[in-house]
mmCIF file of C-alpha atoms in Angstrom:
data_model
loop_
_atom_site.group_PDB
_atom_site.id
_atom_site.type_symbol
_atom_site.label_atom_id
_atom_site.label_comp_id
_atom_site.label_asym_id
_atom_site.label_seq_id
_atom_site.Cartn_x
_atom_site.Cartn_y
_atom_site.Cartn_z
ATOM 1 C CA GLN A 1229 0.000 0.000 0.000
ATOM 2 C CA PRO A 1230 1.741 3.238 -1.085
ATOM 3 C CA LEU A 1231 2.202 5.901 1.569
ATOM 4 C CA LEU A 1232 1.588 8.601 -1.019
ATOM 5 C CA ALA A 1233 -0.495 7.893 -4.098
ATOM 6 C CA PRO A 1234 -0.987 10.149 -7.129
ATOM 7 C CA PRO A 1235 -4.284 12.043 -6.817
ATOM 8 C CA PHE A 1236 -5.213 11.127 -10.372
ATOM 9 C CA SER A 1237 -5.763 7.979 -12.374
ATOM 10 C CA THR A 1238 -2.861 7.002 -14.594
ATOM 11 C CA SER A 1239 -5.427 5.837 -17.149
ATOM 12 C CA LYS A 1240 -6.343 9.486 -17.692
ATOM 13 C CA MET A 1241 -2.792 10.632 -18.323
ATOM 14 C CA PRO A 1242 -2.375 12.748 -21.486
ATOM 15 C CA VAL A 1243 -1.840 10.616 -24.590
ATOM 16 C CA PHE A 1244 0.384 12.110 -27.230
ATOM 17 C CA PRO A 1245 -0.542 11.385 -30.850
ATOM 18 C CA SER A 1246 1.593 8.980 -32.818
ATOM 19 C CA THR A 1247 2.871 11.074 -35.694
ATOM 20 C CA PRO A 1248 6.115 11.152 -37.622
ATOM 21 C CA HIS A 1249 7.048 14.220 -35.570
ATOM 22 C CA ARG A 1250 6.625 12.782 -32.077
ATOM 23 C CA ARG A 1251 7.948 14.773 -29.140
ATOM 24 C CA PRO A 1252 11.103 13.299 -27.581
ATOM 25 C CA ASP A 1253 10.370 11.027 -24.632
ATOM 26 C CA ALA A 1254 12.267 13.264 -22.211
ATOM 27 C CA LEU A 1255 10.135 16.241 -23.286
ATOM 28 C CA ARG A 1256 6.911 14.265 -22.814
ATOM 29 C CA VAL A 1257 7.994 13.244 -19.316
ATOM 30 C CA LEU A 1258 8.995 16.834 -18.547
ATOM 31 C CA ILE A 1259 5.557 18.140 -19.591
ATOM 32 C CA ILE A 1260 3.801 15.599 -17.360
ATOM 33 C CA THR A 1261 6.133 16.410 -14.481
ATOM 34 C CA VAL A 1262 5.601 20.175 -14.712
ATOM 35 C CA PHE A 1263 1.818 19.716 -14.598
ATOM 36 C CA ALA A 1264 2.094 17.305 -11.681
ATOM 37 C CA ALA A 1265 4.633 19.415 -9.765
ATOM 38 C CA PRO A 1266 2.076 21.571 -7.871
ATOM 39 C CA VAL A 1267 0.402 18.431 -6.574
ATOM 40 C CA PHE A 1268 3.428 16.772 -5.045
ATOM 41 C CA SER A 1269 5.416 18.280 -2.213
ATOM 42 C CA PHE A 1270 8.906 17.796 -3.597
ATOM 43 C CA ALA A 1271 10.585 19.641 -0.766
ATOM 44 C CA HIS A 1272 9.289 17.256 1.877
ATOM 45 C CA SER A 1273 8.643 14.016 0.013
ATOM 46 C CA PRO A 1274 11.402 13.130 -2.494
ATOM 47 C CA CYS A 1275 9.930 11.604 -5.631
ATOM 48 C CA ALA A 1276 11.403 9.466 -8.359
ATOM 49 C CA LEU A 1277 10.117 9.698 -11.901
ATOM 50 C CA ARG A 1278 9.925 6.495 -13.902
ATOM 51 C CA HIS A 1279 9.393 6.310 -17.659
ATOM 52 C CA PRO A 1280 10.087 2.637 -18.398
ATOM 53 C CA SER A 1281 8.471 2.304 -21.821
ATOM 54 C CA TYR A 1282 6.645 4.034 -24.628
ATOM 55 C CA ALA A 1283 3.405 2.289 -23.696
ATOM 56 C CA SER A 1284 3.411 3.246 -20.010
ATOM 57 C CA ARG A 1285 3.231 6.926 -19.195
ATOM 58 C CA ALA A 1286 2.510 6.631 -15.490
ATOM 59 C CA VAL A 1287 4.216 8.995 -13.099
ATOM 60 C CA ALA A 1288 5.166 6.972 -10.039
ATOM 61 C CA CYS A 1289 5.614 8.955 -6.854
ATOM 62 C CA ALA A 1290 8.186 7.050 -4.837
ATOM 63 C CA LEU A 1291 8.132 6.441 -1.121
ATOM 64 C CA PRO A 1292 10.557 8.312 1.133
ATOM 65 C CA HIS A 1293 14.221 7.488 0.539
ATOM 66 C CA SER A 1294 14.581 5.054 3.409
ATOM 67 C CA CYS A 1295 11.920 2.667 2.091
ATOM 68 C CA VAL A 1296 12.098 2.967 -1.700
ATOM 69 C CA ARG A 1297 13.632 -0.018 -3.422
ATOM 70 C CA GLU A 1298 13.322 -1.574 -6.859
ATOM 71 C CA ALA A 1299 14.851 -4.994 -7.392
ATOM 72 C CA GLY A 1300 17.515 -4.336 -4.797
ATOM 73 C CA ARG A 1301 18.279 -0.923 -6.245
ATOM 74 C CA PRO A 1302 18.033 2.099 -3.893
ATOM 75 C CA TRP A 1303 16.444 5.297 -5.169
ATOM 76 C CA HIS A 1304 17.759 8.652 -4.047
ATOM 77 C CA GLY A 1305 14.898 11.081 -4.442
ATOM 78 C CA VAL A 1306 16.060 12.516 -7.778
ATOM 79 C CA PHE A 1307 14.471 12.363 -11.201
ATOM 80 C CA ASP A 1308 16.526 10.035 -13.330
ATOM 81 C CA LEU A 1309 16.006 10.291 -17.077
ATOM 82 C CA GLY A 1310 19.351 8.625 -17.753
ATOM 83 C CA MET A 1311 17.680 5.310 -18.458
ATOM 84 C CA ALA A 1312 20.750 3.776 -20.102
ATOM 85 C CA ALA A 1313 22.867 4.277 -16.975
ATOM 86 C CA SER A 1314 19.959 3.242 -14.745
ATOM 87 C CA THR A 1315 19.425 0.005 -16.638
ATOM 88 C CA ALA A 1316 23.143 -0.787 -16.633
ATOM 89 C CA SER A 1317 23.397 -0.409 -12.853
ATOM 90 C CA ARG A 1318 20.397 -2.570 -12.004
ATOM 91 C CA GLY A 1319 21.226 -5.387 -9.662
ATOM 92 C CA ILE A 1320 23.921 -3.329 -7.946
ATOM 93 C CA VAL A 1321 23.306 -3.254 -4.200
ATOM 94 C CA ILE A 1322 24.867 -0.634 -1.909
ATOM 95 C CA GLU A 1323 25.610 -1.745 1.620
ATOM 96 C CA LYS A 1324 27.411 -0.309 4.618
ATOM 97 C CA VAL A 1325 30.518 -2.038 5.894
ATOM 98 C CA GLU A 1326 30.547 -2.363 9.662
ATOM 99 C CA ILE A 1327 34.036 -1.664 10.965
ATOM 100 C CA SER A 1328 33.561 -4.421 13.528
ATOM 101 C CA ASP A 1329 33.186 -6.932 10.671
ATOM 102 C CA ALA A 1330 36.866 -7.717 10.172
ATOM 103 C CA ALA A 1331 36.342 -9.975 7.155
ATOM 104 C CA LYS A 1332 34.279 -7.459 5.174
ATOM 105 C CA LEU A 1333 36.595 -4.587 6.075
ATOM 106 C CA LYS A 1334 39.616 -6.616 4.956
ATOM 107 C CA SER A 1335 37.983 -7.545 1.636
ATOM 108 C CA THR A 1336 37.033 -3.889 1.044
ATOM 109 C CA ALA A 1337 40.608 -2.744 1.664
ATOM 110 C CA ALA A 1338 41.932 -5.425 -0.699
ATOM 111 C CA PHE A 1339 39.390 -4.389 -3.350
ATOM 112 C CA PHE A 1340 40.400 -0.731 -3.082
ATOM 113 C CA VAL A 1341 44.077 -1.595 -3.511
ATOM 114 C CA GLY A 1342 43.319 -3.584 -6.649
ATOM 115 C CA ALA A 1343 40.914 -1.065 -8.209
ATOM 116 C CA PHE A 1344 42.760 2.115 -7.260
ATOM 117 C CA TRP A 1345 46.414 1.484 -6.573
ATOM 118 C CA GLN A 1346 46.862 -1.190 -9.219
ATOM 119 C CA ASP A 1347 44.964 0.762 -11.866
ATOM 120 C CA TYR A 1348 44.783 4.563 -11.807
ATOM 121 C CA LYS A 1349 47.748 5.043 -9.450
ATOM 122 C CA SER A 1350 49.943 2.435 -11.065
ATOM 123 C CA GLU A 1351 52.608 2.637 -13.757
ATOM 124 C CA ALA A 1352 53.759 -0.917 -13.023
ATOM 125 C CA GLN A 1353 52.495 -4.059 -11.319
ATOM 126 C CA LEU A 1354 53.297 -4.578 -7.661
ATOM 127 C CA SER A 1355 54.570 -7.954 -6.562
ATOM 128 C CA PRO A 1356 52.135 -10.120 -4.579
ATOM 129 C CA LEU A 1357 54.180 -9.475 -1.418
ATOM 130 C CA LYS A 1358 54.069 -5.684 -1.838
ATOM 131 C CA LEU A 1359 50.413 -5.843 -2.804
ATOM 132 C CA ALA A 1360 49.609 -7.712 0.397
ATOM 133 C CA LYS A 1361 51.594 -5.181 2.431
ATOM 134 C CA LEU A 1362 49.748 -2.296 0.792
ATOM 135 C CA ALA A 1363 46.411 -3.980 1.481
ATOM 136 C CA GLY A 1364 47.386 -4.276 5.142
ATOM 137 C CA GLU A 1365 48.244 -0.575 5.304
ATOM 138 C CA GLN A 1366 44.979 0.282 3.574
ATOM 139 C CA LEU A 1367 43.107 -1.787 6.149
ATOM 140 C CA VAL A 1368 44.685 0.222 8.980
ATOM 141 C CA ASP A 1369 43.836 3.483 7.217
ATOM 142 C CA MET A 1370 40.171 2.494 6.700
ATOM 143 C CA ARG A 1371 39.853 1.366 10.298
ATOM 144 C CA MET A 1372 41.150 4.765 11.422
ATOM 145 C CA ARG A 1373 39.009 6.771 8.962
ATOM 146 C CA TYR A 1374 35.738 4.943 9.508
ATOM 147 C CA GLY A 1375 36.107 3.774 13.080
ATOM 148 C CA THR A 1376 34.218 5.261 16.011
ATOM 149 C CA SER A 1377 37.040 5.747 18.523
ATOM 150 C CA LEU A 1378 37.135 9.547 18.029
ATOM 151 C CA GLY A 1379 33.377 9.990 18.049
ATOM 152 C CA LEU A 1380 33.294 11.500 14.555
ATOM 153 C CA PRO A 1381 30.582 10.361 12.109
ATOM 154 C CA SER A 1382 31.760 8.187 9.224
ATOM 155 C CA ALA A 1383 30.564 5.460 6.869
ATOM 156 C CA LEU A 1384 32.201 3.042 4.450
ATOM 157 C CA LEU A 1385 30.007 1.735 1.621
ATOM 158 C CA VAL A 1386 30.495 -0.989 -0.961
ATOM 159 C CA ALA A 1387 28.615 -1.784 -4.164
ATOM 160 C CA ARG A 1388 27.983 -5.461 -4.822
ATOM 161 C CA SER A 1389 26.978 -7.149 -8.046
ATOM 162 C CA GLU A 1390 24.175 -9.684 -8.312
ATOM 163 C CA ASP A 1391 26.600 -12.483 -7.429
ATOM 164 C CA GLY A 1392 27.749 -10.663 -4.286
ATOM 165 C CA GLU A 1393 31.149 -9.547 -5.578
ATOM 166 C CA ILE A 1394 32.433 -6.083 -4.606
ATOM 167 C CA VAL A 1395 32.487 -3.835 -7.685
ATOM 168 C CA GLY A 1396 32.903 -0.462 -6.010
ATOM 169 C CA CYS A 1397 33.500 1.320 -2.728
ATOM 170 C CA ALA A 1398 33.307 4.811 -1.270
ATOM 171 C CA GLY A 1399 33.628 6.349 2.147
ATOM 172 C CA VAL A 1400 32.559 9.523 3.885
ATOM 173 C CA GLU A 1401 33.961 10.926 7.097
ATOM 174 C CA VAL A 1402 34.023 14.131 9.105
ATOM 175 C CA GLY A 1403 37.421 15.656 8.397
ATOM 176 C CA LEU A 1404 39.231 18.174 10.587
ATOM 177 C CA PHE A 1405 40.265 21.315 8.701
ATOM 178 C CA SER A 1406 42.492 24.239 9.531
ATOM 179 C CA GLY A 1407 41.542 26.641 6.772
ATOM 180 C CA GLN A 1408 42.201 24.734 3.555
ATOM 181 C CA LYS A 1409 44.390 22.080 5.163
ATOM 182 C CA LEU A 1410 43.025 18.673 6.145
ATOM 183 C CA MET A 1411 44.601 17.839 9.488
ATOM 184 C CA PRO A 1412 45.549 14.381 10.780
ATOM 185 C CA LYS A 1413 42.711 12.525 12.449
ATOM 186 C CA ASN A 1414 43.862 11.991 16.026
ATOM 187 C CA ARG A 1415 42.600 12.633 19.543
ATOM 188 C CA GLU A 1416 44.455 15.918 19.919
ATOM 189 C CA ASN A 1417 42.953 17.415 16.765
ATOM 190 C CA ALA A 1418 39.526 15.915 17.463
ATOM 191 C CA GLY A 1419 39.462 17.757 20.778
ATOM 192 C CA SER A 1420 40.479 21.100 19.252
ATOM 193 C CA ASN A 1421 38.442 23.841 17.579
ATOM 194 C CA LEU A 1422 39.235 22.767 14.028
ATOM 195 C CA ASP A 1423 36.487 23.020 11.408
ATOM 196 C CA ARG A 1424 34.566 19.777 10.979
ATOM 197 C CA ARG A 1425 33.462 19.139 7.399
ATOM 198 C CA ALA A 1426 32.149 16.023 5.656
ATOM 199 C CA VAL A 1427 34.653 14.572 3.182
ATOM 200 C CA LEU A 1428 34.105 11.996 0.422
ATOM 201 C CA ALA A 1429 37.018 9.565 0.022
ATOM 202 C CA ASN A 1430 38.117 6.103 -1.140
ATOM 203 C CA VAL A 1431 35.943 6.098 -4.272
ATOM 204 C CA ALA A 1432 36.928 3.213 -6.557
ATOM 205 C CA VAL A 1433 35.183 0.993 -9.105
ATOM 206 C CA SER A 1434 36.479 -2.231 -10.629
ATOM 207 C CA PRO A 1435 37.464 -1.963 -14.329
ATOM 208 C CA GLU A 1436 34.752 -4.469 -15.339
ATOM 209 C CA ALA A 1437 31.984 -2.401 -13.706
ATOM 210 C CA ARG A 1438 32.950 1.017 -15.029
ATOM 211 C CA GLY A 1439 30.482 2.859 -17.208
ATOM 212 C CA ARG A 1440 27.502 1.326 -15.362
ATOM 213 C CA GLY A 1441 26.814 4.199 -12.967
ATOM 214 C CA VAL A 1442 28.331 2.455 -9.943
ATOM 215 C CA ALA A 1443 30.481 5.419 -8.844
ATOM 216 C CA ARG A 1444 27.513 7.736 -9.223
ATOM 217 C CA LYS A 1445 25.301 5.501 -7.063
ATOM 218 C CA LEU A 1446 27.977 5.309 -4.369
ATOM 219 C CA CYS A 1447 28.505 9.083 -4.328
ATOM 220 C CA VAL A 1448 24.785 9.837 -4.143
ATOM 221 C CA GLU A 1449 24.356 7.324 -1.323
ATOM 222 C CA CYS A 1450 27.236 8.985 0.553
ATOM 223 C CA GLU A 1451 25.479 12.326 0.161
ATOM 224 C CA GLU A 1452 22.350 10.836 1.719
ATOM 225 C CA VAL A 1453 24.423 9.607 4.659
ATOM 226 C CA VAL A 1454 25.942 13.057 5.159
ATOM 227 C CA LYS A 1455 22.522 14.714 5.058
ATOM 228 C CA SER A 1456 21.322 12.276 7.715
ATOM 229 C CA TRP A 1457 24.073 13.691 9.965
ATOM 230 C CA GLY A 1458 22.603 17.162 9.528
ATOM 231 C CA ASN A 1459 25.393 18.405 7.257
ATOM 232 C CA THR A 1460 24.551 20.699 4.343
ATOM 233 C CA GLU A 1461 27.731 20.296 2.292
ATOM 234 C CA MET A 1462 30.345 17.743 1.276
ATOM 235 C CA LEU A 1463 33.962 18.218 0.258
ATOM 236 C CA LEU A 1464 36.340 15.980 -1.633
ATOM 237 C CA LEU A 1465 39.976 16.085 -2.673
ATOM 238 C CA VAL A 1466 41.010 14.701 -6.057
ATOM 239 C CA GLU A 1467 44.279 14.805 -7.973
ATOM 240 C CA SER A 1468 44.184 17.143 -10.976
ATOM 241 C CA GLU A 1469 45.437 14.325 -13.249
ATOM 242 C CA ASN A 1470 42.475 12.110 -12.395
ATOM 243 C CA THR A 1471 40.306 13.458 -15.220
ATOM 244 C CA PRO A 1472 37.609 10.719 -15.128
ATOM 245 C CA ALA A 1473 36.957 11.428 -11.443
ATOM 246 C CA LEU A 1474 36.912 15.194 -12.029
ATOM 247 C CA ALA A 1475 34.347 14.760 -14.806
ATOM 248 C CA LEU A 1476 32.134 12.584 -12.585
ATOM 249 C CA TYR A 1477 32.214 15.002 -9.668
ATOM 250 C CA ARG A 1478 31.381 17.970 -11.881
ATOM 251 C CA LYS A 1479 28.360 16.087 -13.262
ATOM 252 C CA LEU A 1480 27.278 15.386 -9.698
ATOM 253 C CA GLY A 1481 27.323 19.107 -8.933
ATOM 254 C CA TYR A 1482 30.684 19.543 -7.194
ATOM 255 C CA LYS A 1483 32.515 22.797 -7.822
ATOM 256 C CA GLU A 1484 36.197 23.583 -7.354
ATOM 257 C CA VAL A 1485 36.911 25.723 -4.292
ATOM 258 C CA TRP A 1486 40.701 25.650 -4.042
ATOM 259 C CA ARG A 1487 43.882 23.913 -5.225
ATOM 260 C CA ASP A 1488 46.899 22.654 -3.339
ATOM 261 C CA THR A 1489 49.828 22.694 -5.766
ATOM 262 C CA GLU A 1490 52.358 21.443 -3.223
ATOM 263 C CA ALA A 1491 50.619 18.271 -2.072
ATOM 264 C CA LYS A 1492 52.391 14.933 -1.821
ATOM 265 C CA ALA A 1493 50.851 11.609 -2.770
ATOM 266 C CA ALA A 1494 52.052 8.047 -3.185
ATOM 267 C CA LYS A 1495 52.205 6.451 -6.616
ATOM 268 C CA VAL A 1496 53.165 3.022 -7.903
ATOM 269 C CA VAL A 1497 56.213 3.436 -10.159
ATOM 270 C CA PRO A 1498 58.590 1.007 -11.908
ATOM 271 C CA ASN A 1499 61.433 -0.273 -9.746
ATOM 272 C CA GLY A 1500 63.624 -2.636 -11.673
ATOM 273 C CA ALA A 1501 61.717 -5.754 -12.601
ATOM 274 C CA THR A 1502 58.813 -4.946 -10.247
ATOM 275 C CA ALA A 1503 57.334 -1.753 -8.819
ATOM 276 C CA ALA A 1504 57.453 0.345 -5.682
ATOM 277 C CA LEU A 1505 55.512 3.104 -3.953
ATOM 278 C CA GLN A 1506 57.008 6.560 -4.285
ATOM 279 C CA ASN A 1507 55.883 9.922 -2.930
ATOM 280 C CA VAL A 1508 55.492 12.456 -5.721
ATOM 281 C CA GLN A 1509 54.301 16.045 -5.854
ATOM 282 C CA VAL A 1510 50.735 16.449 -7.110
ATOM 283 C CA THR A 1511 48.070 19.112 -7.381
ATOM 284 C CA LEU A 1512 45.028 18.373 -5.259
ATOM 285 C CA VAL A 1513 41.735 19.898 -6.329
ATOM 286 C CA ALA A 1514 39.278 20.568 -3.504
ATOM 287 C CA MET A 1515 35.637 20.413 -4.598
ATOM 288 C CA ARG A 1516 32.458 21.227 -2.702
ATOM 289 C CA LYS A 1517 28.773 20.450 -3.171
ATOM 290 C CA ASP A 1518 25.865 22.235 -1.535
ATOM 291 C CA LEU A 1519 23.583 19.410 -0.419
ATOM 292 C CA THR A 1520 20.626 21.738 0.159
ATOM 293 C CA ARG A 1521 20.182 22.384 -3.562
ATOM 294 C CA LYS A 1522 18.221 20.008 -5.755
ATOM 295 C CA PRO A 1523 19.931 19.007 -9.016
ATOM 296 C CA GLY A 1524 18.414 19.442 -12.433
ATOM 297 C CA LEU A 1525 15.910 21.630 -14.220
ATOM 298 C CA PHE A 1526 13.907 24.182 -12.151
ATOM 299 C CA GLY A 1527 15.538 22.784 -9.011
ATOM 300 C CA LEU A 1528 13.134 19.815 -9.083
ATOM 301 C CA GLY A 1529 15.906 17.261 -9.450
ATOM 302 C CA ILE A 1530 15.063 16.526 -13.091
ATOM 303 C CA GLY A 1531 17.841 15.138 -15.211
ATOM 304 C CA PRO A 1532 20.517 12.462 -15.040
ATOM 305 C CA LEU A 1533 23.520 12.918 -12.822
#
């Protein structure tokens, strides 16, 4: 039984004539949405617009975010006309990794090393021994970032395919900032008067799952988590050379706020017959998104992210 039902019969929805000059589907959906907009309270009851086929022109008003699901796929209260990306990402389930679950945390750290360090950050292949060491270090880092010992909100999410395999991950934490500098997360800084701002981190998708909207789903879910904390913004730091990530974040509504041209970051580089980690100078781009604004046309959240 829906909590909120459309106040009109879908059988009486406008029917557009079938002519050689038919309006584009997106335009037809937009027209229906604009007429229905005064009826629904978008500000207080996020809705999801579905347009699954030419034959069906029903506007489905989704339940609140916490209880809307379709075949294991969470909805996020935005109008999604990007049906190609939506279809491709069906069957992907987003779940939270409990830090107390050692096995899941370990597998998430190992996945991140393979998808991030051995792909984007790699100019050579690490040996199995070095890869295992890096996975161990990543495990420690994730436990520190997303643990609860400092009393700072955080969450680590993974995307799983239909067969249960991890195909993506992303995390969000409350970072401690002194101006534009992200400070180390320790008890001394946590007890100081540093600015506390939500930060998106550890976003990675397996090569086989790229182009299916997995990163987008993870980022949007992280935004929902941050909003549940009462935060109205989210920051992220991304290397200027990571052009695919920059393009994704811009599409999601993140805007550049500053650059750190003297940052240091580790990179996998050739070292004889194998590879090694080396600290190199990079430019970090800080980006921010206002989570109080609705994406898309007229601020109604219409349009693919």
